[in-house]
XYZ file of C-alpha atoms in Angstrom:
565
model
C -11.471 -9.940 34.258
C -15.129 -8.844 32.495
C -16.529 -9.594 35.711
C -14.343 -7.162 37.544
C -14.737 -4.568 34.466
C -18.559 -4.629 35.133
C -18.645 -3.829 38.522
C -16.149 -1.147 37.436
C -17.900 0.289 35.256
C -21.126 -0.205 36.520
C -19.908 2.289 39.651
C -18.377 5.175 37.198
C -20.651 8.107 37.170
C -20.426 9.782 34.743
C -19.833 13.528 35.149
C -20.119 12.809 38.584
C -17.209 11.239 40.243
C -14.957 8.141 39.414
C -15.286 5.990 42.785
C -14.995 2.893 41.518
C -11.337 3.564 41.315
C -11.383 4.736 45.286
C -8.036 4.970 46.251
C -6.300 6.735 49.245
C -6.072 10.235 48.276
C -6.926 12.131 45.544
C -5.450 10.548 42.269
C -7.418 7.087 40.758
C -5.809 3.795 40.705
C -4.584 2.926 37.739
C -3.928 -0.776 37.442
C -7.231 -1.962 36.083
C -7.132 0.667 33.281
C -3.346 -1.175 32.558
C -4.585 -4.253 32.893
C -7.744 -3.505 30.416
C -5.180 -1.939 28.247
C -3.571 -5.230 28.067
C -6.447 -7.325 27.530
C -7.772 -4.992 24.512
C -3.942 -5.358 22.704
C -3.973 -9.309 23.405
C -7.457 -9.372 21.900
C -8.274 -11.640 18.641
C -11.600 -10.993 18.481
C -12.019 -7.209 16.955
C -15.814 -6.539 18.098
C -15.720 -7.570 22.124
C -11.911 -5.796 21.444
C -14.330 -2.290 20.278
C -16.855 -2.869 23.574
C -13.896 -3.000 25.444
C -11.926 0.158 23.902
C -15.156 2.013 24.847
C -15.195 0.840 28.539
C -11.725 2.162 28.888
C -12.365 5.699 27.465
C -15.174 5.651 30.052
C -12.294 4.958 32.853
C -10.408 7.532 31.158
C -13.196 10.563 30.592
C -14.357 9.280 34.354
C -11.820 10.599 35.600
C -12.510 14.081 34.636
C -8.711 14.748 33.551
C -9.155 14.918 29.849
C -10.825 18.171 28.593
C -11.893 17.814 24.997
C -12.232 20.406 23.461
C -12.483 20.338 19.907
C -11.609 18.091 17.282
C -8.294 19.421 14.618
C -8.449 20.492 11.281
C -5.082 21.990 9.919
C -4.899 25.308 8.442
C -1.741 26.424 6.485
C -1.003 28.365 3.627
C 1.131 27.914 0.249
C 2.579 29.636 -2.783
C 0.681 28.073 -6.020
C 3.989 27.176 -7.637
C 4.288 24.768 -4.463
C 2.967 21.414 -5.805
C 3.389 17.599 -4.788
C 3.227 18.420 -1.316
C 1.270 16.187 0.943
C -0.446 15.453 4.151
C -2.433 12.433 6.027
C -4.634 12.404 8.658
C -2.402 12.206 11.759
C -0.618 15.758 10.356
C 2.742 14.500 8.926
C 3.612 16.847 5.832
C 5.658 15.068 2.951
C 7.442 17.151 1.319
C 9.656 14.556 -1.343
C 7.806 15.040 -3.817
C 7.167 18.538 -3.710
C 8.177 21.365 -6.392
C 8.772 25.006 -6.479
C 7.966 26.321 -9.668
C 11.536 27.375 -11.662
C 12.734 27.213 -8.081
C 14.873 24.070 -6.405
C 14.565 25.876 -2.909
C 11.315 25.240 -0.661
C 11.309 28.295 1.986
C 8.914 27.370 4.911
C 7.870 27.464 8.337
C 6.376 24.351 10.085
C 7.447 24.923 14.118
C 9.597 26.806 16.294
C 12.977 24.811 17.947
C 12.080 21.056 17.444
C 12.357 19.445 20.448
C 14.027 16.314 19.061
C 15.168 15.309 15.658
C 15.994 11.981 16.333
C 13.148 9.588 15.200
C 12.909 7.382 18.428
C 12.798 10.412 20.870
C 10.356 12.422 18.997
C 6.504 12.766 20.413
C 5.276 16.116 18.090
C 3.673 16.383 14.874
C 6.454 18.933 13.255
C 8.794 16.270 14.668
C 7.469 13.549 12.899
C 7.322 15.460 9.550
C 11.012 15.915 10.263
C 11.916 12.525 11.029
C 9.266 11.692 7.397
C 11.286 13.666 5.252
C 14.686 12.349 6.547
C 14.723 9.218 7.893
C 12.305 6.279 6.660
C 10.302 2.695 7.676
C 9.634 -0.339 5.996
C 6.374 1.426 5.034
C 4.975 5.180 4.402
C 1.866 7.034 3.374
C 1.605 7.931 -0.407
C -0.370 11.227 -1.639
C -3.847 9.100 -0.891
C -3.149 8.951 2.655
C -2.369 4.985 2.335
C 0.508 2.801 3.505
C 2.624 2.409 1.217
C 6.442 0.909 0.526
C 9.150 2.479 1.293
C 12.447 0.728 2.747
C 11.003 -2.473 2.397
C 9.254 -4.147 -0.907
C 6.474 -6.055 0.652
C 6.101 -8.427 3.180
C 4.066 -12.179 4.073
C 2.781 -13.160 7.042
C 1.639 -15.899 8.423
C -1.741 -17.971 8.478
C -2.394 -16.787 12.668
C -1.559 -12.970 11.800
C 1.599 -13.151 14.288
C 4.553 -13.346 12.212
C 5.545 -10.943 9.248
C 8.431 -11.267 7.293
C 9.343 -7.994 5.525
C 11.859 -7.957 2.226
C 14.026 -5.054 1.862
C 14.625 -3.333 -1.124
C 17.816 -3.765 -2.310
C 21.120 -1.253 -2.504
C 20.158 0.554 0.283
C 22.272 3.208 2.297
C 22.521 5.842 4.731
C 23.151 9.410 3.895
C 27.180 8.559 4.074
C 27.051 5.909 1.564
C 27.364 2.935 3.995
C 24.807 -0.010 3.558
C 21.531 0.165 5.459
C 20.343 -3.425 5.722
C 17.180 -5.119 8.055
C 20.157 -5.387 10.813
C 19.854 -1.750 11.389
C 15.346 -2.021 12.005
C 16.243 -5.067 14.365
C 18.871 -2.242 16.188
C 16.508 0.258 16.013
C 13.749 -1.126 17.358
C 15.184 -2.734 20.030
C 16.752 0.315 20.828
C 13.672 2.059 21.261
C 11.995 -0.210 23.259
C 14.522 -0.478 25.447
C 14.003 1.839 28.660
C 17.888 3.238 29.058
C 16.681 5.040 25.335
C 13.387 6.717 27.300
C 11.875 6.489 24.374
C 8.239 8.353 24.843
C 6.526 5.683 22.317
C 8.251 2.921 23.520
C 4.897 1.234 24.638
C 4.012 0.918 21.035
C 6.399 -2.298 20.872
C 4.419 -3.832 22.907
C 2.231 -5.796 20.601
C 5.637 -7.706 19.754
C 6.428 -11.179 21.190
C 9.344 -10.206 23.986
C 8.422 -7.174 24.668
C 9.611 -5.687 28.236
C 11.370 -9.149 28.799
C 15.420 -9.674 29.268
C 15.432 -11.301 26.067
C 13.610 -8.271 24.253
C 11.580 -8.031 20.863
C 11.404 -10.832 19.040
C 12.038 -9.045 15.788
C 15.476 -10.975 13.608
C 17.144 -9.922 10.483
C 18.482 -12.480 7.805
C 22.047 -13.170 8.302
C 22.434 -10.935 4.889
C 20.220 -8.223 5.848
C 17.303 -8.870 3.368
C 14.763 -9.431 5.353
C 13.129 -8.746 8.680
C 11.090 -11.237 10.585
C 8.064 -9.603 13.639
C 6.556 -12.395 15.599
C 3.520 -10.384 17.472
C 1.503 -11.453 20.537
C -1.804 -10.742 18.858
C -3.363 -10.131 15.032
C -2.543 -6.051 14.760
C -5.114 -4.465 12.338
C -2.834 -1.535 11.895
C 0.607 -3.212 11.595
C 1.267 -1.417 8.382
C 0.889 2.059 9.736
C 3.081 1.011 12.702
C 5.481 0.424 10.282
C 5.778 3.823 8.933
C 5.519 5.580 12.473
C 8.625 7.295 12.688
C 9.470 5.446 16.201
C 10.010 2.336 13.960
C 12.189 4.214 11.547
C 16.064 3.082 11.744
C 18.532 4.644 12.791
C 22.468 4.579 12.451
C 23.922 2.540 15.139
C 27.698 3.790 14.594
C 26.528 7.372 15.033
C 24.436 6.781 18.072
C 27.000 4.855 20.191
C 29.693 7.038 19.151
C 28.141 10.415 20.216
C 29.757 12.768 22.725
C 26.964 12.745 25.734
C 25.698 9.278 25.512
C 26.768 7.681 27.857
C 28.501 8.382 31.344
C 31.687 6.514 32.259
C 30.214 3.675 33.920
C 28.377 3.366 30.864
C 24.854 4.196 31.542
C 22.785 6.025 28.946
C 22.690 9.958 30.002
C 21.014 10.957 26.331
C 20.181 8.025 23.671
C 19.663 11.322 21.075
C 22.755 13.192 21.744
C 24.050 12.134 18.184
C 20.891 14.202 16.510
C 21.489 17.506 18.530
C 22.919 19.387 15.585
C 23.494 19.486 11.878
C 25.331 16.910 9.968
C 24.182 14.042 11.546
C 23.535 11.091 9.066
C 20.146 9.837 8.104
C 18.463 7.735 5.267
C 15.443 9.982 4.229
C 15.389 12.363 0.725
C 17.313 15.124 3.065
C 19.998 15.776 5.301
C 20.464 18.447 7.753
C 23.252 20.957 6.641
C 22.689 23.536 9.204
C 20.632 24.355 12.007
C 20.789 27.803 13.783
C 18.756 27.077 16.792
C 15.641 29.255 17.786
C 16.341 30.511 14.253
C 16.666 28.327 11.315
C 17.288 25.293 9.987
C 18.416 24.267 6.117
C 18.054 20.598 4.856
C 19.293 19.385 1.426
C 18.742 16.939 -1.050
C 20.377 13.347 -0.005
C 21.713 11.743 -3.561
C 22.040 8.895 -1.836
C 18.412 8.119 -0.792
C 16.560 4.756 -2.189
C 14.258 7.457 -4.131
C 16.333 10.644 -5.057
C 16.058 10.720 -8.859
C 12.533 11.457 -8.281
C 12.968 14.394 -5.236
C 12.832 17.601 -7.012
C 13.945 20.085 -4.111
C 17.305 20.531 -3.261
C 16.975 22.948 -0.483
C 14.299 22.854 2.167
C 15.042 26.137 4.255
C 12.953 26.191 7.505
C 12.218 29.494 9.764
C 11.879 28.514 12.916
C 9.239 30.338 15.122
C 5.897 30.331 16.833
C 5.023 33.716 16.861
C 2.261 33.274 14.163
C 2.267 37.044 13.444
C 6.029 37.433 12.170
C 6.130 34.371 10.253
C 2.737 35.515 8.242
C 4.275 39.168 8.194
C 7.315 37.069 6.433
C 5.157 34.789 4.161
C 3.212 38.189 3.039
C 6.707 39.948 2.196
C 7.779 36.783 0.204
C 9.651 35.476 2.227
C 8.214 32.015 2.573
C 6.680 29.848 0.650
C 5.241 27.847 3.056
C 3.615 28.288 6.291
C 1.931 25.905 9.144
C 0.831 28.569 11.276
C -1.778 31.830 10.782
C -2.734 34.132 13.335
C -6.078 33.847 15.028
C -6.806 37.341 13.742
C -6.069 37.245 9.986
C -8.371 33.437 9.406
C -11.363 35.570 8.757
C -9.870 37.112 5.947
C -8.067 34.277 4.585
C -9.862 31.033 5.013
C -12.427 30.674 2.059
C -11.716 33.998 0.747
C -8.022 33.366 -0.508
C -6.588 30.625 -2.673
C -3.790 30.211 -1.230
C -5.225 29.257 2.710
C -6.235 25.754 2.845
C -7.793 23.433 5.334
C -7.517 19.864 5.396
C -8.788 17.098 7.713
C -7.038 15.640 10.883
C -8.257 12.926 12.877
C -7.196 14.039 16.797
C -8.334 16.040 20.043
C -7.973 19.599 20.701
C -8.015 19.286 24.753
C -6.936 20.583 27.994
C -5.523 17.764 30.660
C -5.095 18.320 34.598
C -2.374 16.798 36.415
C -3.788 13.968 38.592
C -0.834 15.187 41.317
C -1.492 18.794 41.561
C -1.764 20.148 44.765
C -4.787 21.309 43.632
C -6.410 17.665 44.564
C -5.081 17.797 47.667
C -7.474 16.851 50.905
C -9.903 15.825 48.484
C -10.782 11.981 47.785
C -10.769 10.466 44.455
C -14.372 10.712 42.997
C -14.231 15.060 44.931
C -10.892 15.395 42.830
C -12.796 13.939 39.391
C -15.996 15.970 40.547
C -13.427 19.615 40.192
C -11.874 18.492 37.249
C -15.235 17.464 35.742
C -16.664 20.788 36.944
C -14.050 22.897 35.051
C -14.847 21.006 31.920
C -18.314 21.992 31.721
C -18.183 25.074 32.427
C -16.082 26.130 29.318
C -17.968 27.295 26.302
C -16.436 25.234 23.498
C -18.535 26.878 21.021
C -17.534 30.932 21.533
C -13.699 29.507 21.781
C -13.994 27.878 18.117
C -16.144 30.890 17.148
C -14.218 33.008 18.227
C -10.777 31.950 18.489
C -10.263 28.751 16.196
C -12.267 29.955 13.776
C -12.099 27.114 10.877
C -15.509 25.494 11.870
C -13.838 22.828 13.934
C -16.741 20.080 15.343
C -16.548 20.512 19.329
C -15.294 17.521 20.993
C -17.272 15.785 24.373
C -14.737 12.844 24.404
C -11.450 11.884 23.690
C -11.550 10.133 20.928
C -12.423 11.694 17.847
C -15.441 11.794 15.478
C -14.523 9.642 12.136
C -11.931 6.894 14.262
C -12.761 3.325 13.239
C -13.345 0.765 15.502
C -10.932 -1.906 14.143
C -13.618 -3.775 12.368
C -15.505 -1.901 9.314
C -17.350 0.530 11.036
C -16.979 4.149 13.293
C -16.165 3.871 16.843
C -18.328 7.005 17.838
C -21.259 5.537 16.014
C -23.715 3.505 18.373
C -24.204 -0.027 18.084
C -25.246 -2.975 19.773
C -22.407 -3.200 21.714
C -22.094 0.652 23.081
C -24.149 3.485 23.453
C -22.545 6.936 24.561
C -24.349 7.979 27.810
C -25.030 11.805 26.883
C -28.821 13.153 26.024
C -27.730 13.035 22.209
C -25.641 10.036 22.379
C -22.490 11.115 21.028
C -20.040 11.784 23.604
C -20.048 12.394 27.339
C -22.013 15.122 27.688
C -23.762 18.069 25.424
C -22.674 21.773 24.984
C -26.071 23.279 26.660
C -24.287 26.039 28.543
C -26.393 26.490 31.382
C -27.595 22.958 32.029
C -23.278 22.139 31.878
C -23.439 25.349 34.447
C -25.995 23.818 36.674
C -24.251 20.578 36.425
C -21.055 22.157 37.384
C -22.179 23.554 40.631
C -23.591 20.592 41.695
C -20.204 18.745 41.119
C -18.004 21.382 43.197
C -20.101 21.359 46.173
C -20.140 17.897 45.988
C -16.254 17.991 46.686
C -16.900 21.077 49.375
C -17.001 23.854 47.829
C -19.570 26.884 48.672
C -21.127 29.257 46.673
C -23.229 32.433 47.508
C -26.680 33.511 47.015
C -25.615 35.264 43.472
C -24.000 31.764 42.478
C -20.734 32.517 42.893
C -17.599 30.763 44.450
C -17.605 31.948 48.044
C -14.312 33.633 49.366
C -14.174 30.741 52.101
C -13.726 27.990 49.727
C -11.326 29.838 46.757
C -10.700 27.410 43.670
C -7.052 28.698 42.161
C -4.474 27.358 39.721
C -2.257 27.578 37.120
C -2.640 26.969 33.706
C -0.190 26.079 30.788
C 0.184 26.791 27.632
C 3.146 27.529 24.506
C 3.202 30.599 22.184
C 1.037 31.417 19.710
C -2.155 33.206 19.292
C -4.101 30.367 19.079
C -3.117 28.845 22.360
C -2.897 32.024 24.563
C -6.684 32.918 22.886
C -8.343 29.695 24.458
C -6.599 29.904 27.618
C -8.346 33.571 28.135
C -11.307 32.298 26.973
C -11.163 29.044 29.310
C -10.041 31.694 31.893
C -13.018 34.256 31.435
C -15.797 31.459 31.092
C -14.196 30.002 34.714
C -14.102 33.754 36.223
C -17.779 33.657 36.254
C -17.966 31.728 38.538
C -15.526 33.303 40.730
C -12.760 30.669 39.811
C -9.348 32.033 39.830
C -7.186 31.015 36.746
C -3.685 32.367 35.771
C -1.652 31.454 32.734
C 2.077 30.745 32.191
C 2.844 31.036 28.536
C 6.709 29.057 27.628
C 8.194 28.670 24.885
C 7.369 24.836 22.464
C 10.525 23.002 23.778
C 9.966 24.211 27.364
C 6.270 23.718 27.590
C 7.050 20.033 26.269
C 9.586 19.044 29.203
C 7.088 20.949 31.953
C 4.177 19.346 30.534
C 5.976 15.635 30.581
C 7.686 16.081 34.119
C 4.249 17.043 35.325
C 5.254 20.379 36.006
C 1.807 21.981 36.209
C -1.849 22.045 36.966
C -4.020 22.082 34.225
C -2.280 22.924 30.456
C -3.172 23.157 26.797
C -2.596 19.905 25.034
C -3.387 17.954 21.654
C -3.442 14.590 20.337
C -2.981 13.863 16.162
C -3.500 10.024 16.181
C -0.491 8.433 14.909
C -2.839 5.344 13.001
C -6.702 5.068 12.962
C -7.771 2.707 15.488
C -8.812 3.794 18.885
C -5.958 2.021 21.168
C -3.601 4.901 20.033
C -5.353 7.416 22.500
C -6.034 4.794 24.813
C -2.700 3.267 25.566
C -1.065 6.693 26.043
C -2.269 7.105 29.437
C -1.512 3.746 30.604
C 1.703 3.857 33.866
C 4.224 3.532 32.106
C 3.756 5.141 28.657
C 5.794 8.459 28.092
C 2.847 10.697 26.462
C 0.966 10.033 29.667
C 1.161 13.768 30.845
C -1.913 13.595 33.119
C 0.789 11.227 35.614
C -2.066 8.439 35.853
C -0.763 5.637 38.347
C 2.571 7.400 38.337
């Protein structure tokens, strides 16, 4: 298998075509990159696993289909009475623990119409603080960003690193008072991981002995519920944060199986979440959904019977639900909210490091833009002319005016995937050179450097390479026209880059047009493959670098550039 990765590898060019994964037609082959995939999660030893983590982002950014651009920060804004609040790095808010001053109401804004609310089905970041702050794992994050216990005490595990034995904590229950034991996290997770759910994170099981077999996970609860026993197929370094991911988080079996919708009459699955498509629905976190207005509102209260509830102080959690940035800050400015995850592009200037109550906090994840490998853009061309346009496009976008400009909260632009600050598994950085790597750009950081007109020059070079002309003033000629479509949700922020991407391509004589949906629309069209080129963003859900990797791997449901699909 190294063998075959070095000859791989050694015939990527970077930034200038992928042919080592030749293939008929336009879109790469994809099995090596699954097969590397595999070989990195079945590794035991954690440096040759780093070297080879780094040899598949260069399949990955060889393809020319992932378009960092910058790395995320996360700018909100808050009332001072609002204290006990929390964040961690992958951009799940906690809001438990949180106060209001004299009030016992919370009054925010953190998305527009969630997508989905139950835990399994979910793939966003306001999704996930949703599922956080009402359902619950074995583990969580405290106000230090660390894993700590939540539905389970503790756990052992075993001399080799492959079995863990989690102990529950006693007099647990759902939301309706019935008991929630380690029977329902053996459900749950084999649930997920089952295709018939579709489950988008379902590949994350996969480090779990049984996995995509007929006799599933290996994952059994004690006759009396106590505790819950994980046999893995390799040492996971990250096995903790897993565990309070909110795909792991359980989920009432009953309420599932008994839903209206899910499943047909020859008893096929039509939608594993139908039970979680509106209020009332039973859960296990420190709320409960009492209402839900959709495209307008949403109101969650206090659940007395959570593990932790003598120690919630909100009883009311009452969510606006929009992405037009400029109403809900018109609405936070009148009073009307206490808490907002969105400000318009417009107003940062005036907020961030001039008022108290704007704040920026770290993330560790991708701003970027991603093609789809099937486009009929790509069509005609051959695999390393198709990786040559997409590469192209990348460099000719000025990350720097776009975060000047438009971002505006001094993000650090982004020349590969993976994001400045990610560890490598084994004490150190991953984007820090060693003996074992060495990023091929002039500066050694990334894949290539933000030199405008050298990335210009480049870019030329690259589209004639896959046939196209250009005319004695450098632009596109008229007999070889480069148009598409490009996608992107509501909100300032988003519709500012895609002019910006769209002006720096125009001068070259590239034609790009936008389509602006709405959040739950964009996600479906941007999953099905339903477009060209879009906007898109990746919050790591743990730090270690095979979280952006194995999303684009065949099978996996987050891989929206449809590699090897």
């Amino acid at each position: 298998m190294k063998k075959l990765l070095a000859v791989l590898l050694s015939a990527l060019m970077l930034l200038g075509g992928v042919s080592a994964f030749a293939d008929e037609g336009s879109e790469p082959a994809w099995e090596e990159y699954d097969a590397l995939i595999a070989q990195i999660k079945a590794s035991t030893d954690f440096v040759e696993r780093e070297a080879l983590m780094h040899q598949a982002e260069d399949m990955l950014m060889g393809t020319g289909a992932i378009v960092p651009l910058y790395y995320y920060n996360d700018i909100f804004m808050k009332r001072d009475t609002v204290e006990g609040f929390y964040a961690n790095l992958y951009g799940t808010k906690y809001f438990m623990h949180a106060s209001n001053g004299d009030s016992d109401t919370l009054k925010m804004q953190l998305a527009s119409e969630p997508d989905r609310l139950d835990p399994a089905l979910n793939s966003t970041v306001d999704g996930a603080t949703l599922a956080a702050n009402t359902f619950g794992g074995l583990y969580t994050y405290d106000e230090n960003g660390q894993t700590a216990p939540n539905f389970a005490t503790g756990y052992t595990v075993s001399d080799d690193g492959l079995t863990y034995t989690f102990t529950m904590r006693e007099g647990l229950v759902w939301s309706d008072g019935t008991p929630l034991t380690a029977k329902d996290f053996e459900y749950s997770w084999k649930r997920a991981a089952d295709p018939e759910t579709a489950a988008d994170y379902a590949y994350m099981f996969n480090g779990i002995e049984g996995y995509g077999t007929e006799e599933g996970l290996n994952v059994t609860a004690s006759e009396d519920g106590t505790t819950l026993t994980v046999v893995l197929t390799a040492p996971c370094a990250y096995m903790l944060d897993l565990m309070a991911f909110p795909t792991f988080f359980a989920v009432p079996q009953a309420c599932v199986e008994s839903a209206a919708g899910y499943k047909d009459e020859d008893g096929n699955v039509l939608d594993a979440g139908a039970w979680a498509t509106e209020a009332g629905f039973v859960s296990s976190g420190a709320y409960m959904l009492e209402s839900w207005v959709h495209n307008e509102s949403m109101v969650y209260v206090k659940n007395p019977n959570y593990w932790d509830a003598e120690n919630v102080k909100l009883e009311r959690l009452e969510l606006m639900l929009s992405a037009d940035d400029a109403v809900v800050f018109a609405a936070y400015e009148a009073g009307d909210l206490d808490f907002i995850d969105t400000v318009p592009s417009d107003e940062i200037k005036n907020l961030l490091g001039v008022r108290d109550d704007c704040y920026l906090i770290d993330n560790l994840g991708t701003y970027y833009i991603s093609f789809n490998v099937k486009s009929p853009l790509f069509d005609g061309l051959t695999v390393e002319q198709a990786a040559n346009v997409r590469t192209a496009l990348s460099l000719l976008i000025d990350r720097q005016y776009l975060v000047d400009t438009v971002a505006q909260c001094g993000q650090q632009l982004a020349n590969t995937f993976i994001p400045a600050g990610m560890l490598d598994g084994h004490g150190g950085e991953f984007r820090v050179n060693d003996d074992t790597y060495t990023f091929p750009d002039a500066e050694n950081t990334g894949y290539f450097g933000f030199d405008l007109n050298a990335n210009t020059e480049k870019a030329r070079e690259l589209l004639e390479s896959a046939g196209y002309v250009f005319d004695e003033n450098g632009m596109l000629s008229a007999e070889t026209p480069l148009s598409f479509e490009y996608l992107t949700n509501t909100g300032t922020g988003h519709e500012g880059i895609a002019q910006c991407v769209q002006q720096d391509l125009a001068l070259l004589g590239i034609n790009m047009t936008i389509r602006t949906v709405e959040w739950d629309v964009f996600l479906n069209e941007r999953k099905d493959g339903n477009y060209d080129i879009c906007r898109n963003g990746w919050l790591a859900d743990f730090n270690d670098p095979i979280n952006m990797l194995e999303m684009w791997t065949t099978d996996s449901g987050n891989n929206d550039c449809q590699f090897g699909r």
